[in-house]
Amino acid sequence: LEFIDMRIRDEKYRGAPSSEHNRYVMGQIIDILELLDKYAPHQSLMAIRTTDISKRPQNNPDEFIYAQFCSEAKQRAGIGTQDAMRKNLFVDIHRMGLIERYDSDKNPIDPFSQGRVKYVSISNQGIKLIKAKTILDKYFIFSKGIDALLGGSIDMILEILRDKEYGIDKLSIYEYMFFVSAVGTKTGFNINTDQAVELIKEYRRLTPIQRRSVIETLKVELNPRKFKGSKPNKRDFHNWHNKAAQVYYLLNQTVYFEVRGEQLVLKKGQNSF
């Protein structure tokens, strides 16, 4: 409880940057990449919209191909409006290493930067995904992309769930939120894997009623309406939980894990890998 209290005092309490707002499955990402390869073949650069449709409803001439691409993506994958593609999906897909993004001078942009994007192209890894021969190959490539998106945390979670000495065969979403997501972060509450496991075990020593009380108290106390001032001063339990839920949603699509209720477990056979 002292650790949780220390964590929520830090403005980076939610942990490292990761996907938060998108819900997609591998097939949808493959559809988008195949269309990108169609509209910008041979890894050429496609100019994208740089302004929200609400601010500028009409596409500029150099954005017409992007508009067609998004229209077909929406029909085929069910996701990918011009604004969502630019502001959300391309961000995640870039962080997965499946596309590249560029500024107006066609200089590559770091996947985790806030740079202004004007062009995109499919990456070598993206080509590898859409050309993979078997579904298992596709899942391994996609799993690698999710690991990159989540800051390389898959190996760490595998270690927690596989190590017999730890004695942990499942992780609740709150155990991930409070402790596992603190491992290896550039924050004041950074811990290592062993420390996370010890904190999980301490948390499990609380009675079910006590654990529920912790969560209900945090829901009340971490209400953004209770905080004044700038955004870094605010705390939002619902937003934090949504971020963890998105991580579990993505991990459930890898070859390693499955989610049962709000518990993350190894897929059958993963203990022997």
C-alpha positions as semicolon CSV with decimal commas, in nm:
position;residue;x (nm);y (nm);z (nm)
1;L;0,000;0,000;0,000
2;E;0,293;0,231;0,068
3;F;0,424;0,156;-0,282
4;I;0,086;0,233;-0,443
5;D;0,066;0,556;-0,244
6;M;0,417;0,655;-0,359
7;R;0,331;0,569;-0,719
8;I;0,015;0,778;-0,743
9;R;0,203;1,082;-0,609
10;D;0,420;1,072;-0,922
11;E;0,279;1,252;-1,227
12;K;0,394;0,955;-1,437
13;Y;0,186;0,719;-1,218
14;R;0,032;0,544;-1,522
15;G;0,373;0,417;-1,635
16;A;0,550;0,418;-1,969
17;P;0,376;0,539;-2,287
18;S;0,177;0,270;-2,465
19;S;-0,137;0,213;-2,666
20;E;-0,446;0,348;-2,489
21;H;-0,734;0,424;-2,721
22;N;-0,727;0,164;-2,996
23;R;-0,902;-0,171;-3,013
24;Y;-0,789;-0,388;-3,303
25;V;-0,690;-0,744;-3,389
26;M;-0,404;-0,869;-3,603
27;G;-0,626;-0,922;-3,909
28;Q;-0,725;-0,554;-3,910
29;I;-0,363;-0,440;-3,891
30;I;-0,271;-0,676;-4,177
31;D;-0,559;-0,532;-4,384
32;I;-0,429;-0,178;-4,324
33;L;-0,073;-0,277;-4,414
34;E;-0,184;-0,453;-4,732
35;L;-0,375;-0,142;-4,835
36;L;-0,077;0,079;-4,755
37;D;0,134;-0,147;-4,978
38;K;-0,133;-0,108;-5,246
39;Y;-0,165;0,272;-5,230
40;A;0,208;0,337;-5,166
41;P;0,376;0,038;-5,339
42;H;0,744;-0,057;-5,314
43;Q;0,768;0,118;-4,975
44;S;0,709;0,458;-5,132
45;L;0,591;0,749;-4,915
46;M;0,223;0,841;-4,891
47;A;0,128;1,196;-4,796
48;I;-0,131;1,205;-4,517
49;R;-0,371;1,462;-4,378
50;T;-0,215;1,691;-4,115
51;T;-0,530;1,863;-3,985
52;D;-0,848;1,726;-3,826
53;I;-1,146;1,697;-4,060
54;S;-1,350;1,912;-3,817
55;K;-1,107;2,199;-3,877
56;R;-1,062;2,142;-4,253
57;P;-1,330;1,917;-4,406
58;Q;-1,179;1,914;-4,757
59;N;-0,871;1,717;-4,850
60;N;-0,581;1,895;-5,015
61;P;-0,483;1,752;-5,358
62;D;-0,182;1,565;-5,214
63;E;-0,413;1,398;-4,958
64;F;-0,653;1,238;-5,209
65;I;-0,468;0,904;-5,211
66;Y;-0,470;0,902;-4,830
67;A;-0,845;0,969;-4,831
68;Q;-0,902;0,673;-5,068
69;F;-0,675;0,455;-4,855
70;C;-0,869;0,540;-4,536
71;S;-1,204;0,490;-4,707
72;E;-1,105;0,141;-4,821
73;A;-0,952;0,061;-4,480
74;K;-1,279;0,157;-4,311
75;Q;-1,472;-0,072;-4,549
76;R;-1,232;-0,364;-4,526
77;A;-1,102;-0,350;-4,165
78;G;-1,391;-0,161;-4,005
79;I;-1,150;0,096;-3,857
80;G;-0,944;0,386;-3,990
81;T;-1,116;0,719;-4,042
82;Q;-0,874;0,983;-4,168
83;D;-0,834;1,133;-3,819
84;A;-0,817;0,800;-3,632
85;M;-0,564;0,658;-3,878
86;R;-0,335;0,959;-3,843
87;K;-0,368;1,024;-3,469
88;N;-0,411;0,675;-3,324
89;L;-0,361;0,374;-3,551
90;F;-0,050;0,493;-3,735
91;V;0,106;0,583;-3,399
92;D;0,063;0,227;-3,269
93;I;0,159;0,061;-3,598
94;H;0,475;0,272;-3,614
95;R;0,568;0,180;-3,257
96;M;0,519;-0,185;-3,356
97;G;0,784;-0,133;-3,624
98;L;0,540;-0,212;-3,907
99;I;0,545;0,132;-4,075
100;E;0,772;0,435;-4,087
101;R;0,656;0,794;-4,043
102;Y;0,827;1,107;-4,178
103;D;0,811;1,484;-4,137
104;S;0,738;1,732;-4,417
105;D;1,104;1,714;-4,528
106;K;1,076;1,334;-4,551
107;N;1,303;1,280;-4,253
108;P;1,219;0,969;-4,043
109;I;1,045;1,039;-3,711
110;D;1,113;0,848;-3,391
111;P;0,820;0,613;-3,313
112;F;0,771;0,758;-2,964
113;S;0,824;1,125;-3,052
114;Q;0,555;1,389;-3,086
115;G;0,688;1,511;-3,420
116;R;0,453;1,642;-3,688
117;V;0,395;1,367;-3,946
118;K;0,339;1,427;-4,319
119;Y;0,433;1,094;-4,484
120;V;0,411;0,722;-4,407
121;S;0,546;0,406;-4,568
122;I;0,530;0,037;-4,490
123;S;0,849;-0,091;-4,321
124;N;1,053;-0,404;-4,389
125;Q;0,888;-0,568;-4,088
126;G;0,545;-0,468;-4,221
127;I;0,625;-0,633;-4,554
128;K;0,741;-0,940;-4,364
129;L;0,407;-0,958;-4,180
130;I;0,185;-0,934;-4,488
131;K;0,403;-1,180;-4,684
132;A;0,433;-1,441;-4,404
133;K;0,320;-1,784;-4,527
134;T;0,158;-1,928;-4,214
135;I;-0,074;-1,787;-3,951
136;L;0,174;-1,887;-3,680
137;D;0,450;-1,689;-3,854
138;K;0,215;-1,391;-3,870
139;Y;0,137;-1,421;-3,498
140;F;0,505;-1,434;-3,403
141;I;0,579;-1,122;-3,612
142;F;0,273;-0,946;-3,470
143;S;0,369;-1,052;-3,116
144;K;0,712;-0,897;-3,169
145;G;0,540;-0,577;-3,279
146;I;0,320;-0,573;-2,967
147;D;0,629;-0,625;-2,752
148;A;0,790;-0,318;-2,915
149;L;0,469;-0,119;-2,865
150;L;0,463;-0,215;-2,496
151;G;0,828;-0,126;-2,439
152;G;0,965;-0,481;-2,443
153;S;0,762;-0,602;-2,144
154;I;0,663;-0,945;-2,281
155;D;0,987;-1,115;-2,169
156;M;0,948;-0,970;-1,821
157;I;0,588;-1,092;-1,788
158;L;0,687;-1,434;-1,925
159;E;0,959;-1,453;-1,660
160;I;0,709;-1,377;-1,381
161;L;0,462;-1,640;-1,500
162;R;0,717;-1,910;-1,590
163;D;0,962;-1,891;-1,299
164;K;0,872;-2,174;-1,062
165;E;1,045;-1,997;-0,771
166;Y;0,809;-1,701;-0,806
167;G;0,507;-1,929;-0,782
168;I;0,284;-1,693;-0,983
169;D;0,076;-1,851;-1,260
170;K;-0,162;-1,560;-1,325
171;L;-0,169;-1,182;-1,297
172;S;-0,479;-0,980;-1,220
173;I;-0,521;-0,654;-1,407
174;Y;-0,474;-0,463;-1,082
175;E;-0,149;-0,646;-1,003
176;Y;-0,030;-0,545;-1,349
177;M;-0,149;-0,185;-1,298
178;F;0,003;-0,134;-0,956
179;F;0,326;-0,333;-0,971
180;V;0,424;-0,502;-1,300
181;S;0,385;-0,184;-1,506
182;A;0,634;-0,013;-1,273
183;V;0,920;-0,244;-1,376
184;G;1,194;-0,072;-1,575
185;T;1,022;0,265;-1,592
186;K;1,200;0,602;-1,592
187;T;1,011;0,714;-1,284
188;G;1,053;0,766;-0,913
189;F;0,871;0,438;-0,850
190;N;1,084;0,222;-1,080
191;I;1,135;-0,135;-0,953
192;N;1,283;-0,459;-1,084
193;T;1,106;-0,790;-1,151
194;D;1,194;-0,944;-0,814
195;Q;1,053;-0,641;-0,634
196;A;0,734;-0,655;-0,841
197;V;0,686;-1,020;-0,748
198;E;0,734;-0,942;-0,377
199;L;0,480;-0,659;-0,398
200;I;0,231;-0,890;-0,573
201;K;0,273;-1,147;-0,296
202;E;0,224;-0,881;-0,029
203;Y;-0,087;-0,756;-0,209
204;R;-0,225;-1,111;-0,219
205;R;-0,183;-1,136;0,157
206;L;-0,461;-0,879;0,190
207;T;-0,806;-1,030;0,228
208;P;-1,041;-1,007;-0,073
209;I;-1,240;-0,742;0,116
210;Q;-0,924;-0,539;0,181
211;R;-0,822;-0,558;-0,186
212;R;-1,168;-0,443;-0,295
213;S;-1,143;-0,160;-0,044
214;V;-0,808;-0,051;-0,192
215;I;-0,957;-0,039;-0,541
216;E;-1,277;0,141;-0,436
217;T;-1,075;0,397;-0,239
218;L;-0,850;0,463;-0,537
219;K;-1,154;0,506;-0,763
220;V;-1,287;0,775;-0,531
221;E;-0,956;0,949;-0,464
222;L;-0,823;0,938;-0,822
223;N;-1,106;1,136;-0,974
224;P;-0,983;1,409;-1,211
225;R;-1,255;1,645;-1,087
226;K;-1,090;1,644;-0,744
227;F;-0,763;1,789;-0,877
228;K;-0,700;2,150;-0,966
229;G;-0,439;2,297;-1,191
230;S;-0,264;2,155;-1,497
231;K;-0,313;1,808;-1,644
232;P;0,007;1,660;-1,486
233;N;-0,145;1,733;-1,144
234;K;-0,460;1,535;-1,217
235;R;-0,515;1,167;-1,139
236;D;-0,767;0,946;-1,314
237;F;-0,823;0,586;-1,201
238;H;-1,060;0,509;-1,490
239;N;-0,801;0,625;-1,743
240;W;-0,528;0,422;-1,572
241;H;-0,744;0,109;-1,569
242;N;-0,832;0,160;-1,938
243;K;-0,463;0,171;-2,020
244;A;-0,405;-0,161;-1,839
245;A;-0,712;-0,312;-2,009
246;Q;-0,570;-0,214;-2,349
247;V;-0,239;-0,382;-2,260
248;Y;-0,427;-0,702;-2,165
249;Y;-0,631;-0,680;-2,487
250;L;-0,306;-0,668;-2,687
251;L;-0,128;-0,938;-2,487
252;N;-0,428;-1,165;-2,545
253;Q;-0,347;-1,150;-2,919
254;T;0,011;-1,272;-2,883
255;V;0,130;-1,631;-2,908
256;Y;0,221;-1,624;-2,538
257;F;-0,077;-1,517;-2,329
258;E;-0,452;-1,533;-2,290
259;V;-0,683;-1,329;-2,072
260;R;-0,945;-1,505;-1,862
261;G;-1,175;-1,247;-1,712
262;E;-0,925;-0,994;-1,578
263;Q;-0,649;-1,252;-1,522
264;L;-0,352;-1,290;-1,756
265;V;-0,223;-1,648;-1,791
266;L;0,018;-1,834;-2,019
267;K;-0,126;-2,000;-2,325
268;K;-0,118;-2,376;-2,310
269;G;0,230;-2,508;-2,383
270;Q;0,409;-2,178;-2,316
271;N;0,581;-2,307;-2,002
272;S;0,788;-2,537;-2,220
273;F;0,909;-2,266;-2,465
